[in-house]
């Protein structure tokens, strides 16, 4: 009896010694390989420490065996559970595959976005015109020849229709060379009084120099009503120039466009050389920022309006050129190259 009690007691002591050694080791396991080694060491069928202990049960009295067996099964079950829980933990943290995180590494710098200078200028111009009753209108960049040229009174032999200036699309149509086709679209859609401002991109097969790019932004303006005259044009554009350029001098020059009569251009004193002459203003001391004029009666008629009753004026300006002047950018290209060092420094 003494013999059998002591062998059961030894067995139970041994079991709890194994368990109290195994549990913290399983808890500390970091990888699936660690866990597999622990499984083999403790509960492996052939040489695991529990299997080795199970041999002792055979030498016990029949009375002791049930208690020994129960204790053995309990320990075996708990260790299996510990191993399963540890396996789930190791997998879910990915600790098996990922090396430890280096908390001393410097963080990644956060890039601050900035609005494009041309966008800033367009928004500012739109605000000035919104204050005096203009609304924003948009039109398609892929246009028909009729909207881009014919309805705007371009004669069929006009040089702008030439392949060298216009980008024609395969299967017909073209990329609009100016925002003026939106004049026609607006006149077809609304009845006067009309006052719209149309920002958008336009395309030309231009020489790429200090002030020309193959794609650039334009802003069209159009005002049509009964009794509108050149006085309204000049007063409105002068108001705009004072609001936008402040002290900088502007001037009107007579010009020509097929869709306006009479026509003019507005220049601003070159802000890069302050009128002394530089590459950007081609030594003129002035930079042309918009073309304008009284809407040609045949344009109103193309859009189905009564040219006896209505008159109007229009302008098309280059916000890229204006941004160049505002932000002192000698080459227009810099605005469209997308170099974040340039754009980030200029934008807000
Ligand atoms: N569409 C002309 C251009 O691109 C500008 C313009 C618009 C001139 C409206 C007069 C009236 O050069």
Short mmCIF file of C-alpha atoms and ligand atoms in Angstrom, two decimals:
data_model
loop_
_atom_site.label_atom_id
_atom_site.label_comp_id
_atom_site.label_asym_id
_atom_site.label_seq_id
_atom_site.Cartn_x
_atom_site.Cartn_y
_atom_site.Cartn_z
CA UNK A 1 0.00 0.00 0.00
CA UNK A 2 2.74 2.43 0.99
CA UNK A 3 4.56 1.41 -2.14
CA UNK A 4 1.54 2.07 -4.35
CA UNK A 5 0.71 5.45 -2.73
CA UNK A 6 4.24 6.60 -3.18
CA UNK A 7 4.33 5.55 -6.86
CA UNK A 8 1.01 7.35 -7.54
CA UNK A 9 2.29 10.38 -5.67
CA UNK A 10 5.55 10.37 -7.63
CA UNK A 11 3.57 10.00 -10.83
CA UNK A 12 1.33 12.96 -9.97
CA UNK A 13 4.31 15.10 -8.89
CA UNK A 14 6.07 14.24 -12.12
CA UNK A 15 2.96 15.14 -14.15
CA UNK A 16 2.58 18.53 -12.54
CA UNK A 17 6.30 19.22 -12.87
CA UNK A 18 6.06 18.56 -16.62
CA UNK A 19 2.99 20.75 -16.93
CA UNK A 20 4.43 23.65 -14.99
CA UNK A 21 7.55 23.54 -17.12
CA UNK A 22 5.69 23.18 -20.44
CA UNK A 23 3.07 25.93 -20.00
CA UNK A 24 5.46 28.93 -19.79
CA UNK A 25 7.61 27.52 -22.58
CA UNK A 26 4.57 27.19 -24.87
CA UNK A 27 3.47 30.71 -23.86
CA UNK A 28 6.87 32.11 -24.84
CA UNK A 29 6.99 30.36 -28.24
CA UNK A 30 7.39 32.89 -31.09
CA UNK A 31 7.37 30.75 -34.20
CA UNK A 32 5.62 27.69 -35.59
CA UNK A 33 8.98 25.87 -35.47
CA UNK A 34 9.33 26.58 -31.72
CA UNK A 35 5.86 25.18 -31.17
CA UNK A 36 6.52 22.01 -33.15
CA UNK A 37 9.66 21.35 -31.10
CA UNK A 38 7.69 21.81 -27.88
CA UNK A 39 4.94 19.52 -29.10
CA UNK A 40 7.46 16.76 -29.83
CA UNK A 41 9.22 17.30 -26.53
CA UNK A 42 6.13 17.15 -24.32
CA UNK A 43 3.35 15.30 -26.06
CA UNK A 44 5.18 13.45 -28.86
CA UNK A 45 3.88 9.87 -29.15
CA UNK A 46 7.24 8.13 -29.10
CA UNK A 47 9.67 10.07 -26.99
CA UNK A 48 7.58 12.88 -25.53
CA UNK A 49 7.92 13.36 -21.80
CA UNK A 50 4.28 12.41 -21.18
CA UNK A 51 4.63 9.16 -23.17
CA UNK A 52 7.75 8.26 -21.18
CA UNK A 53 5.79 8.79 -17.94
CA UNK A 54 2.84 6.69 -19.08
CA UNK A 55 5.01 3.56 -18.65
CA UNK A 56 4.75 4.05 -14.86
CA UNK A 57 0.94 3.39 -14.91
CA UNK A 58 1.45 -0.28 -15.81
CA UNK A 59 3.41 -0.85 -12.58
CA UNK A 60 0.66 0.62 -10.38
CA UNK A 61 -1.99 -1.25 -8.42
CA UNK A 62 -5.38 -1.64 -10.02
CA UNK A 63 -6.79 0.75 -7.40
CA UNK A 64 -4.35 3.55 -8.31
CA UNK A 65 -4.59 3.23 -12.09
CA UNK A 66 -7.88 5.14 -12.61
CA UNK A 67 -6.63 8.18 -10.66
CA UNK A 68 -3.32 8.07 -12.52
CA UNK A 69 -5.05 7.71 -15.89
CA UNK A 70 -7.43 10.58 -15.18
CA UNK A 71 -4.61 12.88 -14.09
CA UNK A 72 -2.54 11.88 -17.13
CA UNK A 73 -5.42 12.57 -19.55
CA UNK A 74 -6.13 15.91 -17.88
CA UNK A 75 -2.53 17.07 -18.27
CA UNK A 76 -2.34 15.77 -21.82
CA UNK A 77 -5.53 17.61 -22.79
CA UNK A 78 -4.41 20.91 -21.19
CA UNK A 79 -1.04 20.82 -22.95
CA UNK A 80 -2.74 20.14 -26.31
CA UNK A 81 -5.03 23.13 -25.67
CA UNK A 82 -2.07 25.34 -24.78
CA UNK A 83 -0.30 24.30 -27.99
CA UNK A 84 -3.41 25.02 -30.11
CA UNK A 85 -3.91 28.46 -28.52
CA UNK A 86 -0.24 29.31 -29.02
CA UNK A 87 -0.41 28.19 -32.68
CA UNK A 88 -3.37 30.54 -33.28
CA UNK A 89 -1.49 33.42 -31.66
CA UNK A 90 1.69 32.85 -33.65
CA UNK A 91 -0.26 32.71 -36.94
CA UNK A 92 -2.42 35.75 -36.27
CA UNK A 93 0.46 38.07 -35.37
CA UNK A 94 2.45 36.82 -38.34
CA UNK A 95 5.34 36.62 -35.94
CA UNK A 96 6.44 33.42 -37.67
CA UNK A 97 7.32 35.29 -40.88
CA UNK A 98 7.93 38.94 -39.97
CA UNK A 99 11.10 40.10 -38.34
CA UNK A 100 10.73 42.31 -35.29
CA UNK A 101 9.78 45.94 -36.03
CA UNK A 102 12.60 48.45 -35.71
CA UNK A 103 11.05 51.25 -33.69
CA UNK A 104 14.13 53.45 -34.04
CA UNK A 105 13.73 53.87 -37.80
CA UNK A 106 12.74 57.44 -38.83
CA UNK A 107 9.15 57.82 -40.08
CA UNK A 108 8.21 58.55 -43.69
CA UNK A 109 7.90 62.24 -44.52
CA UNK A 110 4.34 63.31 -45.33
CA UNK A 111 4.01 65.23 -48.63
CA UNK A 112 1.68 68.16 -48.41
CA UNK A 113 -0.52 68.63 -51.45
CA UNK A 114 -0.71 72.06 -53.08
CA UNK A 115 -3.11 73.50 -55.62
CA UNK A 116 -1.62 74.00 -59.06
CA UNK A 117 -0.75 77.67 -59.73
CA UNK A 118 -3.00 77.66 -62.82
CA UNK A 119 -5.88 76.30 -60.72
CA UNK A 120 -5.32 79.01 -58.12
CA UNK A 121 -5.43 81.68 -60.82
CA UNK A 122 -8.56 80.19 -62.46
CA UNK A 123 -10.37 80.10 -59.10
CA UNK A 124 -9.40 83.68 -58.36
CA UNK A 125 -10.55 84.89 -61.80
CA UNK A 126 -13.80 82.93 -61.44
CA UNK A 127 -14.43 84.62 -58.07
CA UNK A 128 -13.97 88.09 -59.57
CA UNK A 129 -16.44 87.37 -62.38
CA UNK A 130 -18.89 85.58 -60.09
CA UNK A 131 -19.14 88.75 -58.02
CA UNK A 132 -20.47 90.59 -61.08
CA UNK A 133 -23.08 88.03 -62.08
CA UNK A 134 -21.24 85.50 -64.26
CA UNK A 135 -21.89 81.77 -63.87
CA UNK A 136 -19.55 78.91 -64.79
CA UNK A 137 -20.23 76.81 -67.92
CA UNK A 138 -18.24 73.89 -69.36
CA UNK A 139 -17.97 72.20 -72.75
CA UNK A 140 -16.32 69.12 -74.33
CA UNK A 141 -12.61 69.02 -75.21
CA UNK A 142 -13.27 66.77 -78.22
CA UNK A 143 -15.26 69.00 -80.57
CA UNK A 144 -16.66 69.03 -84.06
CA UNK A 145 -15.20 71.29 -86.73
CA UNK A 146 -18.56 73.09 -86.85
CA UNK A 147 -18.48 74.22 -83.19
CA UNK A 148 -14.75 74.93 -83.15
CA UNK A 149 -14.55 76.82 -86.48
CA UNK A 150 -17.58 77.02 -88.79
CA UNK A 151 -20.15 78.41 -86.34
CA UNK A 152 -17.49 80.89 -85.16
CA UNK A 153 -17.29 82.43 -88.61
CA UNK A 154 -13.92 80.99 -89.64
CA UNK A 155 -13.77 80.97 -93.45
CA UNK A 156 -13.00 77.44 -94.80
CA UNK A 157 -9.52 78.50 -95.94
CA UNK A 158 -8.53 79.98 -92.56
CA UNK A 159 -4.95 78.97 -91.62
CA UNK A 160 -6.03 77.82 -88.14
CA UNK A 161 -7.83 74.88 -89.77
CA UNK A 162 -4.48 73.73 -91.09
CA UNK A 163 -3.12 70.42 -89.83
CA UNK A 164 -0.16 72.27 -88.34
CA UNK A 165 -2.27 74.07 -85.77
CA UNK A 166 -5.16 71.74 -85.04
CA UNK A 167 -5.02 68.23 -83.61
CA UNK A 168 -7.59 66.24 -85.59
CA UNK A 169 -9.02 63.03 -84.13
CA UNK A 170 -9.13 59.72 -85.95
CA UNK A 171 -12.66 59.06 -87.14
CA UNK A 172 -13.60 62.77 -87.26
CA UNK A 173 -13.67 65.67 -84.86
CA UNK A 174 -10.79 67.51 -83.28
CA UNK A 175 -9.38 68.62 -79.95
CA UNK A 176 -10.79 72.12 -79.43
CA UNK A 177 -8.20 74.79 -80.19
CA UNK A 178 -9.94 77.33 -77.94
CA UNK A 179 -12.84 77.54 -75.47
CA UNK A 180 -14.88 79.68 -77.94
CA UNK A 181 -17.01 76.70 -79.16
CA UNK A 182 -18.66 76.87 -75.72
CA UNK A 183 -19.97 80.31 -76.78
CA UNK A 184 -22.08 78.54 -79.41
CA UNK A 185 -23.16 75.76 -77.03
CA UNK A 186 -24.20 78.34 -74.42
CA UNK A 187 -26.09 80.51 -76.91
CA UNK A 188 -27.97 77.43 -78.18
CA UNK A 189 -28.94 76.38 -74.71
CA UNK A 190 -29.88 79.58 -72.87
CA UNK A 191 -31.81 82.72 -73.73
CA UNK A 192 -30.27 86.13 -73.00
CA UNK A 193 -29.39 87.79 -70.72
CA UNK A 194 -26.34 85.49 -70.71
CA UNK A 195 -23.19 85.95 -68.65
CA UNK A 196 -20.93 82.89 -68.49
CA UNK A 197 -17.33 82.10 -67.70
CA UNK A 198 -15.86 78.92 -69.22
CA UNK A 199 -12.57 77.53 -67.91
CA UNK A 200 -11.10 74.54 -69.77
CA UNK A 201 -8.15 72.96 -71.53
CA UNK A 202 -7.42 73.56 -75.20
CA UNK A 203 -4.94 71.98 -77.65
CA UNK A 204 -2.70 73.31 -80.39
CA UNK A 205 0.19 71.95 -82.37
CA UNK A 206 2.13 75.04 -81.38
CA UNK A 207 5.85 75.48 -81.22
CA UNK A 208 6.81 74.70 -77.63
CA UNK A 209 8.53 77.86 -76.37
CA UNK A 210 8.60 80.13 -73.30
CA UNK A 211 4.92 81.04 -73.63
CA UNK A 212 3.41 78.18 -75.71
CA UNK A 213 2.52 74.60 -74.79
CA UNK A 214 0.54 72.00 -76.84
CA UNK A 215 -2.13 71.83 -74.14
CA UNK A 216 -3.02 74.82 -72.04
CA UNK A 217 -5.87 76.31 -70.09
CA UNK A 218 -8.16 79.06 -71.32
CA UNK A 219 -11.02 80.96 -69.77
CA UNK A 220 -13.77 82.11 -72.09
CA UNK A 221 -16.17 84.86 -71.10
CA UNK A 222 -19.43 85.70 -72.85
CA UNK A 223 -22.07 88.36 -72.17
CA UNK A 224 -25.11 88.70 -74.46
CA UNK A 225 -28.20 90.84 -73.99
CA UNK A 226 -30.14 93.64 -75.64
CA UNK A 227 -28.17 96.88 -75.86
CA UNK A 228 -24.76 95.50 -74.86
CA UNK A 229 -21.87 97.58 -76.25
CA UNK A 230 -18.07 97.80 -76.39
CA UNK A 231 -18.31 100.10 -73.35
CA UNK A 232 -19.52 97.11 -71.30
CA UNK A 233 -16.62 95.02 -72.58
CA UNK A 234 -13.99 97.60 -71.72
CA UNK A 235 -15.49 98.52 -68.36
CA UNK A 236 -15.82 94.88 -67.28
CA UNK A 237 -12.34 93.82 -68.38
CA UNK A 238 -10.77 96.94 -66.84
CA UNK A 239 -12.57 96.16 -63.59
CA UNK A 240 -11.18 92.63 -63.76
CA UNK A 241 -7.63 93.90 -64.45
CA UNK A 242 -7.75 96.28 -61.47
CA UNK A 243 -9.05 93.55 -59.18
CA UNK A 244 -6.55 90.95 -60.32
CA UNK A 245 -3.36 92.88 -61.13
CA UNK A 246 -3.72 95.79 -58.71
CA UNK A 247 -1.09 98.40 -59.60
CA UNK A 248 0.20 96.60 -62.73
CA UNK A 249 -0.51 98.55 -65.93
CA UNK A 250 -2.72 97.02 -68.64
CA UNK A 251 -3.52 98.20 -72.16
CA UNK A 252 -5.97 97.40 -74.98
CA UNK A 253 -4.74 96.95 -78.54
CA UNK A 254 -6.87 96.51 -81.67
CA UNK A 255 -6.74 92.96 -83.01
CA UNK A 256 -8.61 90.50 -85.21
CA UNK A 257 -10.65 87.33 -84.61
CA UNK A 258 -13.15 85.89 -87.12
CA UNK A 259 -15.83 85.63 -84.40
CA UNK A 260 -15.60 89.19 -83.00
CA UNK A 261 -15.93 92.60 -84.60
CA UNK A 262 -14.36 94.86 -83.53
CA UNK A 263 -11.66 92.85 -81.75
CA UNK A 264 -8.97 93.75 -79.24
CA UNK A 265 -6.28 92.23 -77.07
CA UNK A 266 -5.40 93.14 -73.50
CA UNK A 267 -1.76 93.19 -72.39
CA UNK A 268 -0.28 93.43 -68.91
CA UNK A 269 3.10 95.01 -68.29
CA UNK A 270 5.54 92.09 -68.02
CA UNK A 271 5.91 91.34 -64.31
CA UNK A 272 9.10 89.36 -64.89
CA UNK A 273 11.16 92.26 -66.37
CA UNK A 274 8.80 95.10 -65.33
CA UNK A 275 8.54 96.37 -68.85
CA UNK A 276 12.23 96.47 -69.73
CA UNK A 277 12.06 93.43 -72.04
CA UNK A 278 12.97 89.76 -71.46
CA UNK A 279 12.63 86.33 -73.12
CA UNK A 280 9.19 85.73 -71.60
CA UNK A 281 7.67 88.89 -73.12
CA UNK A 282 9.86 88.53 -76.25
CA UNK A 283 11.51 91.88 -75.43
CA UNK A 284 8.16 93.70 -75.73
CA UNK A 285 7.77 94.63 -72.07
CA UNK A 286 4.09 93.57 -72.41
CA UNK A 287 2.40 90.18 -72.24
CA UNK A 288 -0.88 89.47 -74.00
CA UNK A 289 -3.31 87.94 -71.53
CA UNK A 290 -6.60 87.93 -73.43
CA UNK A 291 -8.32 88.39 -76.76
CA UNK A 292 -11.76 89.97 -76.86
CA UNK A 293 -14.35 91.75 -78.96
CA UNK A 294 -17.99 92.23 -79.82
CA UNK A 295 -19.60 88.93 -80.81
CA UNK A 296 -19.89 88.84 -84.62
CA UNK A 297 -23.56 88.92 -85.73
CA UNK A 298 -23.02 85.78 -87.82
CA UNK A 299 -21.94 83.91 -84.63
CA UNK A 300 -25.22 84.86 -82.93
CA UNK A 301 -27.08 83.72 -86.04
CA UNK A 302 -25.18 80.38 -86.17
CA UNK A 303 -26.51 79.70 -82.70
CA UNK A 304 -30.07 80.65 -83.73
CA UNK A 305 -30.23 84.09 -82.09
CA UNK A 306 -31.74 87.24 -83.55
CA UNK A 307 -28.69 89.42 -84.25
CA UNK A 308 -30.89 92.48 -84.76
CA UNK A 309 -32.18 92.21 -81.22
CA UNK A 310 -29.12 90.99 -79.30
CA UNK A 311 -25.51 92.07 -79.06
CA UNK A 312 -22.71 90.69 -76.93
CA UNK A 313 -19.05 90.69 -76.12
CA UNK A 314 -16.62 87.87 -75.43
CA UNK A 315 -13.09 87.27 -74.33
CA UNK A 316 -10.65 84.37 -74.10
CA UNK A 317 -7.81 84.58 -71.63
CA UNK A 318 -4.77 82.47 -70.83
CA UNK A 319 -4.59 81.67 -67.10
CA UNK A 320 -1.20 79.98 -67.71
CA UNK A 321 0.27 83.27 -68.95
CA UNK A 322 -1.41 85.06 -66.06
CA UNK A 323 0.02 82.57 -63.52
CA UNK A 324 3.44 83.07 -65.14
CA UNK A 325 3.14 86.79 -64.47
CA UNK A 326 1.70 86.38 -60.97
CA UNK A 327 4.29 83.83 -59.81
CA UNK A 328 7.27 85.03 -61.81
CA UNK A 329 7.75 81.89 -63.91
CA UNK A 330 9.89 82.64 -67.00
CA UNK A 331 9.01 79.37 -68.82
CA UNK A 332 5.39 78.31 -69.28
CA UNK A 333 6.65 74.73 -69.52
CA UNK A 334 7.47 74.74 -65.82
CA UNK A 335 3.76 74.99 -65.09
CA UNK A 336 2.97 71.85 -67.06
CA UNK A 337 6.04 69.69 -66.35
CA UNK A 338 4.58 68.54 -63.03
CA UNK A 339 7.81 69.00 -61.05
CA UNK A 340 6.62 68.99 -57.44
CA UNK A 341 9.60 71.10 -56.34
CA UNK A 342 8.34 73.91 -58.56
CA UNK A 343 4.61 73.38 -58.02
CA UNK A 344 4.91 72.83 -54.25
CA UNK A 345 6.86 76.08 -53.85
CA UNK A 346 4.32 78.06 -55.87
CA UNK A 347 1.06 76.53 -54.70
CA UNK A 348 -0.83 77.22 -51.52
N1 LIG B 1 -10.56 82.21 -78.94
C1 LIG B 1 -9.56 83.22 -79.03
C2 LIG B 1 -8.18 82.57 -78.92
O1 LIG B 1 -8.09 81.42 -78.57
C3 LIG B 1 -9.68 84.24 -77.91
C4 LIG B 1 -10.96 85.03 -77.99
C5 LIG B 1 -12.11 84.60 -77.35
C6 LIG B 1 -10.98 86.23 -78.69
C7 LIG B 1 -13.25 85.36 -77.39
C8 LIG B 1 -12.13 86.99 -78.73
C9 LIG B 1 -13.24 86.54 -78.09
O2 LIG B 1 -7.17 83.17 -79.20
#
